[in-house]
Coordinates of C-alpha atoms and ligand atoms in Angstrom, one line a residue:
M1 CA 103.3 94.7 113.3
T2 CA 99.9 93.8 114.8
K3 CA 97.2 93.2 112.3
T4 CA 94.8 95.4 114.1
I5 CA 92.8 98.3 112.7
I6 CA 93.3 101.3 114.9
E7 CA 90.1 103.3 114.5
P8 CA 91.4 106.9 114.5
L9 CA 88.8 108.1 116.9
R10 CA 87.5 107.4 120.4
I11 CA 83.9 107.0 121.3
K12 CA 82.1 109.8 123.2
S13 CA 78.5 109.0 122.8
V14 CA 77.0 105.5 122.6
E15 CA 73.8 103.9 121.3
P16 CA 72.8 100.5 122.5
I17 CA 72.2 97.7 120.0
R18 CA 70.1 94.7 120.8
Q19 CA 70.5 90.9 120.4
T20 CA 67.5 89.0 119.3
T21 CA 67.0 85.2 119.3
R22 CA 66.9 83.1 116.1
E23 CA 63.2 82.4 116.8
Q24 CA 62.4 86.1 117.1
R25 CA 64.3 86.9 113.9
E26 CA 62.4 84.1 112.0
K27 CA 59.1 85.7 113.0
L28 CA 60.3 89.2 112.3
L29 CA 61.6 88.3 108.8
E30 CA 58.5 86.5 107.9
A31 CA 56.4 89.5 109.0
A32 CA 58.6 91.7 106.8
G33 CA 57.9 89.6 103.7
Y34 CA 61.6 88.6 103.7
N35 CA 62.4 92.2 102.8
L36 CA 65.1 93.6 105.1
F37 CA 64.0 97.2 104.2
L38 CA 60.8 96.3 106.1
V39 CA 62.5 95.2 109.3
A40 CA 62.6 97.8 112.2
S41 CA 66.1 98.9 113.1
D42 CA 65.6 97.9 116.7
D43 CA 65.5 94.4 115.5
I44 CA 68.9 94.6 113.8
L45 CA 72.2 93.9 115.6
I46 CA 74.6 95.1 113.0
D47 CA 73.1 97.3 110.3
L48 CA 75.1 97.2 107.0
L49 CA 72.1 98.1 104.8
T50 CA 73.7 101.3 103.6
D51 CA 76.5 103.8 104.3
S52 CA 74.1 106.6 103.5
G53 CA 73.0 108.9 106.3
T54 CA 74.1 106.3 108.8
N55 CA 77.4 108.1 109.7
A56 CA 78.6 109.1 113.2
M57 CA 79.4 112.8 113.3
S58 CA 82.4 114.2 115.0
T59 CA 82.6 116.5 118.0
E60 CA 83.5 119.3 115.6
Q61 CA 80.4 118.6 113.6
W62 CA 78.1 118.6 116.7
A63 CA 79.8 121.8 117.9
A64 CA 79.2 123.4 114.4
M65 CA 75.5 122.4 114.6
M66 CA 75.2 124.6 117.7
R67 CA 76.3 127.5 115.6
G68 CA 73.6 126.8 113.1
D69 CA 71.9 130.1 112.0
E70 CA 68.3 129.3 111.2
S71 CA 67.5 132.5 109.4
Y72 CA 65.3 131.9 106.4
A73 CA 67.6 133.7 103.9
G74 CA 71.3 134.4 103.7
A75 CA 72.1 132.7 107.0
R76 CA 75.7 132.5 108.3
S77 CA 75.5 128.7 108.0
W78 CA 74.7 129.1 104.3
F79 CA 77.8 131.2 103.8
R80 CA 79.9 128.6 105.6
F81 CA 78.4 125.8 103.5
Q82 CA 79.0 127.7 100.3
E83 CA 82.6 128.4 101.3
A84 CA 83.3 124.8 102.1
A85 CA 81.7 123.6 98.9
R86 CA 83.5 126.2 96.8
T87 CA 86.8 125.4 98.3
L88 CA 86.4 121.7 97.6
T89 CA 84.8 121.8 94.2
G90 CA 85.7 125.1 92.6
F91 CA 82.1 125.5 91.7
S92 CA 80.7 129.0 92.5
L93 CA 77.1 128.1 91.9
V94 CA 76.2 125.5 94.6
F95 CA 72.8 124.8 96.0
P96 CA 72.0 122.8 99.2
T97 CA 69.3 120.1 98.8
H98 CA 67.7 117.8 101.3
Q99 CA 69.6 114.8 99.8
G100 CA 71.2 113.5 96.7
R101 CA 68.1 112.5 94.8
A102 CA 66.6 116.0 95.3
A103 CA 69.7 117.4 93.5
E104 CA 69.1 114.8 90.8
R105 CA 65.4 115.7 90.5
I106 CA 66.1 119.4 90.3
L107 CA 68.8 118.9 87.6
C108 CA 66.4 116.7 85.6
A109 CA 63.7 119.4 85.9
V110 CA 66.0 122.2 84.5
V111 CA 67.8 120.3 81.8
P112 CA 65.6 119.4 78.8
L113 CA 65.4 115.6 78.9
K114 CA 62.2 114.6 77.2
G115 CA 62.9 112.1 74.4
R116 CA 66.7 112.4 75.0
V117 CA 69.4 110.1 76.3
V118 CA 71.7 110.2 79.4
L119 CA 74.9 108.1 79.3
S120 CA 76.8 106.9 82.3
N121 CA 79.4 104.6 83.8
G122 CA 76.5 103.5 86.1
L123 CA 73.5 105.5 87.1
F124 CA 72.4 104.9 90.7
D125 CA 68.8 103.7 90.8
T126 CA 67.4 107.1 92.0
T127 CA 69.3 108.9 89.3
R128 CA 68.0 106.5 86.7
A129 CA 64.4 106.9 88.1
N130 CA 64.7 110.7 87.9
V131 CA 66.1 110.6 84.4
E132 CA 63.3 108.3 83.3
A133 CA 60.6 110.3 85.0
A134 CA 61.8 113.3 83.0
G135 CA 61.2 111.4 79.8
A136 CA 64.8 110.4 79.0
R137 CA 66.5 107.1 78.6
G138 CA 69.4 106.2 80.9
I139 CA 72.1 104.0 79.3
D140 CA 75.0 102.5 81.3
L141 CA 78.3 102.0 79.6
P142 CA 80.5 100.4 82.2
H143 CA 83.6 98.4 81.2
R144 CA 81.9 95.2 80.1
D145 CA 83.9 92.9 82.4
A146 CA 84.6 95.4 85.2
L147 CA 83.5 93.1 88.0
D148 CA 85.5 90.2 86.7
R149 CA 88.8 92.0 85.9
H150 CA 89.8 92.7 89.4
A151 CA 91.6 95.6 88.0
P152 CA 92.0 98.7 90.1
L153 CA 90.0 101.8 89.1
S154 CA 87.8 99.9 86.6
G155 CA 84.6 101.6 87.7
G156 CA 84.8 104.1 84.8
I157 CA 83.0 104.4 81.6
D158 CA 83.9 102.3 78.5
L159 CA 85.4 105.0 76.4
V160 CA 84.9 103.2 73.1
E161 CA 81.2 102.7 73.9
L162 CA 80.9 106.3 75.0
E163 CA 82.3 107.6 71.8
G164 CA 80.1 105.2 69.8
A165 CA 77.0 106.2 71.8
L166 CA 77.8 110.0 71.5
A167 CA 78.1 109.6 67.7
R168 CA 75.1 107.3 67.4
H169 CA 72.8 109.5 69.5
R170 CA 74.3 112.8 68.2
G171 CA 72.0 115.7 69.2
E172 CA 70.1 113.5 71.6
V173 CA 72.5 113.1 74.5
A174 CA 71.4 115.5 77.2
L175 CA 74.0 114.6 79.8
V176 CA 76.8 112.2 80.6
V177 CA 76.9 111.3 84.3
M178 CA 80.0 109.9 85.9
T179 CA 79.3 108.2 89.3
V180 CA 82.2 108.1 91.7
T181 CA 82.6 105.6 93.1
N182 CA 80.5 103.3 90.8
N183 CA 78.0 102.0 93.4
A184 CA 76.2 100.0 90.7
A185 CA 79.4 98.2 89.7
G186 CA 80.7 96.9 93.0
G187 CA 81.8 100.3 94.2
L188 CA 84.8 100.3 91.9
A189 CA 86.6 103.6 91.7
V190 CA 87.0 105.7 88.6
S191 CA 90.5 106.7 87.4
L192 CA 91.3 110.3 86.7
D193 CA 92.5 109.2 83.3
N194 CA 89.0 107.8 82.5
L195 CA 87.4 111.0 83.8
R196 CA 89.7 113.1 81.7
R197 CA 89.0 111.1 78.6
A198 CA 85.3 111.1 79.2
A199 CA 85.4 114.8 79.7
A200 CA 87.3 115.3 76.4
A201 CA 84.8 113.1 74.5
C202 CA 81.9 115.2 76.0
R203 CA 83.6 118.5 75.2
A204 CA 84.1 117.4 71.6
E205 CA 80.4 116.7 71.2
G206 CA 79.2 119.7 73.3
V207 CA 77.5 117.4 75.9
P208 CA 77.6 118.5 79.6
L209 CA 79.4 116.1 82.0
V210 CA 77.9 115.7 85.4
L211 CA 79.7 114.2 88.4
D212 CA 77.6 112.1 90.8
A213 CA 80.1 112.9 93.6
C214 CA 78.6 111.0 96.5
R215 CA 81.9 109.2 97.4
F216 CA 84.4 111.7 95.9
A217 CA 86.8 111.3 98.8
E218 CA 86.9 107.5 98.7
N219 CA 87.4 107.8 94.9
A220 CA 90.2 110.3 95.4
W221 CA 91.9 107.9 97.9
A222 CA 91.7 105.0 95.4
V223 CA 93.1 107.2 92.6
R224 CA 96.1 108.2 94.8
R225 CA 96.7 104.6 95.8
D226 CA 96.2 102.9 92.4
E227 CA 96.8 105.4 89.6
P228 CA 100.6 105.6 89.2
S229 CA 100.6 109.1 87.8
E230 CA 98.7 110.4 90.9
A231 CA 100.8 108.7 93.6
G232 CA 101.5 111.1 96.5
R233 CA 99.3 113.9 95.1
P234 CA 97.3 115.7 97.8
L235 CA 93.8 114.3 98.1
E236 CA 92.3 117.8 97.9
S237 CA 94.0 118.3 94.5
I238 CA 92.8 115.0 93.1
A239 CA 89.2 115.7 94.3
R240 CA 89.4 119.2 92.8
E241 CA 90.4 117.8 89.4
M242 CA 87.5 115.4 89.5
F243 CA 85.2 118.4 89.9
D244 CA 87.1 120.6 87.5
L245 CA 86.5 118.1 84.7
C246 CA 82.7 118.5 85.0
D247 CA 80.1 121.0 84.2
G248 CA 77.9 120.1 87.1
F249 CA 77.7 117.8 90.1
T250 CA 75.1 116.2 92.3
L251 CA 76.1 115.2 95.8
S252 CA 74.5 113.1 98.5
A253 CA 76.1 114.6 101.6
K254 CA 74.8 111.5 103.4
K255 CA 77.9 109.7 102.2
D256 CA 81.2 111.6 102.0
A257 CA 80.1 114.7 103.9
I258 CA 79.7 112.3 106.9
V259 CA 76.3 113.6 107.9
N260 CA 72.9 112.1 108.4
I261 CA 71.0 114.2 105.9
G262 CA 71.7 116.7 103.1
G263 CA 72.9 117.1 99.5
A264 CA 74.0 119.6 97.0
L265 CA 73.8 120.6 93.3
G266 CA 76.6 122.4 91.6
L267 CA 76.5 124.1 88.2
R268 CA 78.7 126.4 86.1
D269 CA 76.0 127.7 83.8
P270 CA 74.4 130.9 85.3
A271 CA 71.3 130.5 83.1
L272 CA 70.7 126.9 84.4
A273 CA 71.4 128.1 87.9
A274 CA 68.6 130.7 87.6
R275 CA 66.2 128.0 86.7
V276 CA 67.4 125.9 89.6
R277 CA 66.6 128.8 92.0
D278 CA 63.1 129.0 90.7
E279 CA 62.6 125.2 90.9
M280 CA 64.1 125.2 94.5
V281 CA 61.7 127.9 95.7
R282 CA 58.8 125.9 94.4
T283 CA 59.9 122.5 95.8
E284 CA 62.9 122.4 98.2
G285 CA 63.0 125.8 99.9
F286 CA 64.8 129.1 99.5
P287 CA 68.1 128.5 97.6
T288 CA 70.2 129.4 100.7
Y289 CA 68.8 126.5 102.7
G290 CA 67.4 124.1 100.2
G291 CA 65.2 122.0 102.5
L292 CA 67.9 121.8 105.3
A293 CA 68.2 123.4 108.7
G294 CA 71.1 125.9 109.1
R295 CA 72.7 123.4 111.5
D296 CA 72.7 120.7 108.8
L297 CA 74.6 123.1 106.5
E298 CA 77.1 123.6 109.3
A299 CA 77.6 119.8 109.7
I300 CA 78.1 119.3 106.0
A301 CA 80.6 122.2 105.8
Q302 CA 82.7 120.5 108.6
G303 CA 82.2 117.0 107.2
L304 CA 83.5 118.0 103.7
H305 CA 86.7 119.1 105.4
E306 CA 87.1 116.0 107.6
V307 CA 86.5 113.4 105.0
L308 CA 89.8 114.1 103.2
D309 CA 91.8 113.4 106.3
P310 CA 94.3 110.7 105.2
S311 CA 94.2 108.8 108.5
Y312 CA 90.4 108.6 108.3
L313 CA 90.5 107.3 104.7
A314 CA 93.3 104.8 105.5
Y315 CA 91.2 103.4 108.3
R316 CA 88.1 103.3 106.2
F317 CA 89.8 101.3 103.4
A318 CA 91.5 99.1 106.0
A319 CA 88.2 98.2 107.6
A320 CA 86.6 97.2 104.3
E321 CA 89.7 95.2 103.4
Y322 CA 89.6 93.4 106.8
L323 CA 86.0 92.4 106.3
A324 CA 86.6 91.3 102.7
S325 CA 89.6 89.1 103.6
A326 CA 87.6 87.5 106.4
L327 CA 84.8 86.7 104.0
E328 CA 87.1 85.3 101.5
R329 CA 88.8 83.1 104.1
A330 CA 85.3 81.8 104.9
G331 CA 84.9 80.9 101.2
W332 CA 82.7 83.8 100.0
P333 CA 83.8 85.3 96.7
V334 CA 84.0 89.1 97.0
I335 CA 84.4 91.8 94.4
R336 CA 88.0 93.1 94.2
P337 CA 89.4 95.6 94.5
V338 CA 87.4 96.2 97.6
A339 CA 85.5 99.5 97.8
A340 CA 85.7 101.6 100.9
H341 CA 82.0 102.1 101.5
A342 CA 81.1 98.4 101.2
V343 CA 82.1 94.9 100.6
Y344 CA 80.2 93.2 97.8
V345 CA 79.8 89.5 98.0
D346 CA 79.2 87.6 94.8
A347 CA 76.2 85.6 96.0
G348 CA 75.6 84.1 92.6
A349 CA 79.0 82.5 92.6
G350 CA 78.9 81.7 96.3
L351 CA 75.6 79.8 96.0
P352 CA 76.1 77.8 92.8
H353 CA 73.1 75.6 93.5
L354 CA 70.8 78.6 93.0
A355 CA 69.9 80.0 89.6
R356 CA 69.9 83.7 88.9
G357 CA 66.1 83.7 89.0
D358 CA 66.3 82.2 92.5
L359 CA 67.6 85.6 93.8
P360 CA 70.7 84.2 95.5
G361 CA 71.6 87.7 96.8
Q362 CA 68.4 87.9 98.7
T363 CA 68.9 84.4 100.0
L364 CA 72.3 85.4 101.5
A365 CA 70.9 88.7 102.8
C366 CA 68.1 86.9 104.6
A367 CA 70.5 84.2 105.9
L368 CA 72.8 86.8 107.4
Y369 CA 69.9 88.3 109.3
L370 CA 68.5 85.0 110.5
A371 CA 71.9 83.7 111.6
G372 CA 73.3 86.8 113.2
G373 CA 71.0 89.9 113.1
V374 CA 73.1 91.4 110.3
R375 CA 71.3 93.5 107.8
A376 CA 72.8 93.7 104.3
C377 CA 71.4 94.7 100.9
E378 CA 70.8 92.6 97.8
I379 CA 72.2 94.3 94.6
G380 CA 71.1 92.0 91.8
D381 CA 67.9 91.0 90.1
L382 CA 65.6 91.9 93.0
M383 CA 67.0 95.5 92.9
F384 CA 67.3 96.0 89.2
G385 CA 64.9 93.5 87.6
G386 CA 66.0 90.7 85.5
A387 CA 66.5 92.5 82.2
A388 CA 70.3 93.1 81.9
P389 CA 72.8 90.3 82.7
R390 CA 74.4 91.2 86.0
K391 CA 76.0 89.6 89.0
Q392 CA 73.9 88.7 92.0
L393 CA 75.6 90.7 94.7
V394 CA 75.1 91.3 98.4
R395 CA 76.4 94.6 99.7
L396 CA 77.7 94.9 103.2
A397 CA 77.9 98.6 103.5
L398 CA 80.0 100.2 106.3
P399 CA 78.5 103.3 108.0
R400 CA 81.2 105.8 108.6
R401 CA 82.9 105.8 112.0
V402 CA 80.1 103.7 113.5
Y403 CA 81.2 100.1 114.0
T404 CA 84.5 98.8 115.5
Q405 CA 86.6 95.9 114.6
S406 CA 84.7 93.5 116.9
H407 CA 81.5 94.3 115.1
V408 CA 83.2 93.4 111.9
D409 CA 84.5 90.2 113.5
W410 CA 80.9 89.2 114.4
V411 CA 79.8 89.7 110.8
A412 CA 82.7 87.6 109.5
A413 CA 81.9 84.8 112.1
I414 CA 78.3 84.7 111.0
A415 CA 79.3 84.6 107.3
A416 CA 81.7 81.7 108.1
E417 CA 79.0 79.7 109.8
L418 CA 76.7 80.2 106.8
A419 CA 79.5 79.2 104.4
A420 CA 79.5 75.7 106.0
V421 CA 75.8 75.2 105.1
R422 CA 75.6 77.3 102.0
H423 CA 74.3 74.4 99.8
L424 CA 71.2 74.2 102.0
L425 CA 70.2 77.9 101.6
P426 CA 66.9 78.1 99.8
A427 CA 65.8 80.0 96.7
M428 CA 63.7 83.1 97.1
R429 CA 60.7 84.2 95.0
I430 CA 58.8 87.4 94.9
V431 CA 55.1 87.2 95.9
R432 CA 54.2 90.9 95.6
E433 CA 56.0 93.8 94.0
P434 CA 55.4 97.5 93.2
P435 CA 55.8 98.9 89.7
A436 CA 59.1 100.7 90.3
L437 CA 62.1 100.5 92.7
R438 CA 60.7 97.2 93.8
H439 CA 63.4 96.1 96.2
F440 CA 62.2 98.7 98.8
T441 CA 58.7 97.2 99.3
A442 CA 58.5 93.8 97.5
E443 CA 57.4 90.8 99.5
L444 CA 59.1 87.5 99.1
E445 CA 59.1 84.0 100.4
P446 CA 61.7 81.2 100.6
A447 CA 61.2 78.0 98.6
G448 CA 62.2 76.0 101.8
P449 CA 63.5 76.4 105.3
F450 CA 66.8 78.2 106.1
P451 CA 69.3 75.9 107.8
D452 CA 69.6 76.6 111.6
V453 CA 73.1 78.0 112.3
Ligands
F0G501 N1 74.1 108.4 93.8 C1 74.7 107.4 94.3 C2 75.9 106.8 93.7 C3 74.2 106.8 95.5 O1 74.8 105.8 96.0 C4 73.0 107.4 96.1 C5 72.5 106.8 97.3 C6 72.4 108.5 95.5 C7 73.0 109.0 94.3 C8 71.2 109.2 96.1 O2 71.5 109.9 97.2 O3 70.2 108.8 99.0 O4 71.1 111.1 99.3 O5 69.2 110.6 97.8 N2 72.8 105.7 97.7 C9 72.4 105.0 98.9 C10 73.0 103.7 99.0 C11 70.9 105.1 99.2 O6 72.6 102.9 99.9 O7 73.9 103.4 98.2 P1 70.4 110.1 98.4

């Protein structure tokens, strides 16, 4: 057996990427205020900032785009989108949106939220921002030690805490949101058992359960692999049960629909759906296109079908595992089990000479860029603020079907070089920050020079 990942695809269209020198990168990073969101993509060699919207589409998706019907209302492409979404999710009321956060915003506009509470296994930052903008409080109830347990499928909600919170806030809980996979908690997947129990707890209290379904296919794969009762079950059936357990869903198609833009909102309640239509006409567009072109709807319909291909998902998990193992061999602690969409490095543990307030995640992200033109994303106190205790992580997200094994080898080699000088990596501090979602635009500076590797 060779230990080689066979990408289940061949390359038909290529896009050049550019090497820069260390000297150039030093200037570029300083000009960007040591914030990698502010570096131009042309100045990046391997871009692991996000798996969102960075996917390579298939020949079938490009072909489907040519069939896009750009009629304003009732386009053929809308019917194809609706059919694909209905077949996958079982929801009959599905609305396209321009991306996931638009679905979140619309949901937060039609569900009364002011003065209420939203409970979750882990709200993504845009979901939290939408919940809070609508006047509600978002409360995360992940398993307390999820990131330390290294247990499979530990991305779910703490059921004891959920029942306690539902009782304590009786009458105030507007929604429970289950995020699959749990991007805020190391990308850990959520078991069907946890979803079933959360759904039962919600039903008992009459609280609607909403699925943040961004990475539903990757979650379904992890369930089939790691949940003994689900071994061998068809992925479509696992995914379907995840949706069946919920009263609504939001979806960023930029993840598991393998497209570059798009999203969806699904509901069961016709009265709520009527309010969504009104809200959409005012903000996103007519409900049969929702801010997307007909061709985008076609690409999503095809992508929703392709993503559950077992050979694709096997490759996706293998690529993440390959990167994670290489990082561990180099001495970097990673969160296990490894998610498919990203490898999360525990920069706090990997850089013990830095305190939490030194933003070790941002230190490592900047070091990866300076050493090898690799762009990753801090997920720690820079992203979330310093309030809650949390690990200082760096996420190396893997765009779908974009990079080959040799690209991953490059990232691993850079990380290994950095590991040898890790004790020399400097603290970071924020010099300017906006009032909300600060990691996108904050400016920082290092406390000293980065070692030259
Ligand atoms: N929910 C989750 C779990 C997400 O990871 C994201 C986006 C969204 C909602 C919002 O979707 O971007 O289409 O508006 N996550 C990206 C990321 C940005 O890098 O993890 P969107």
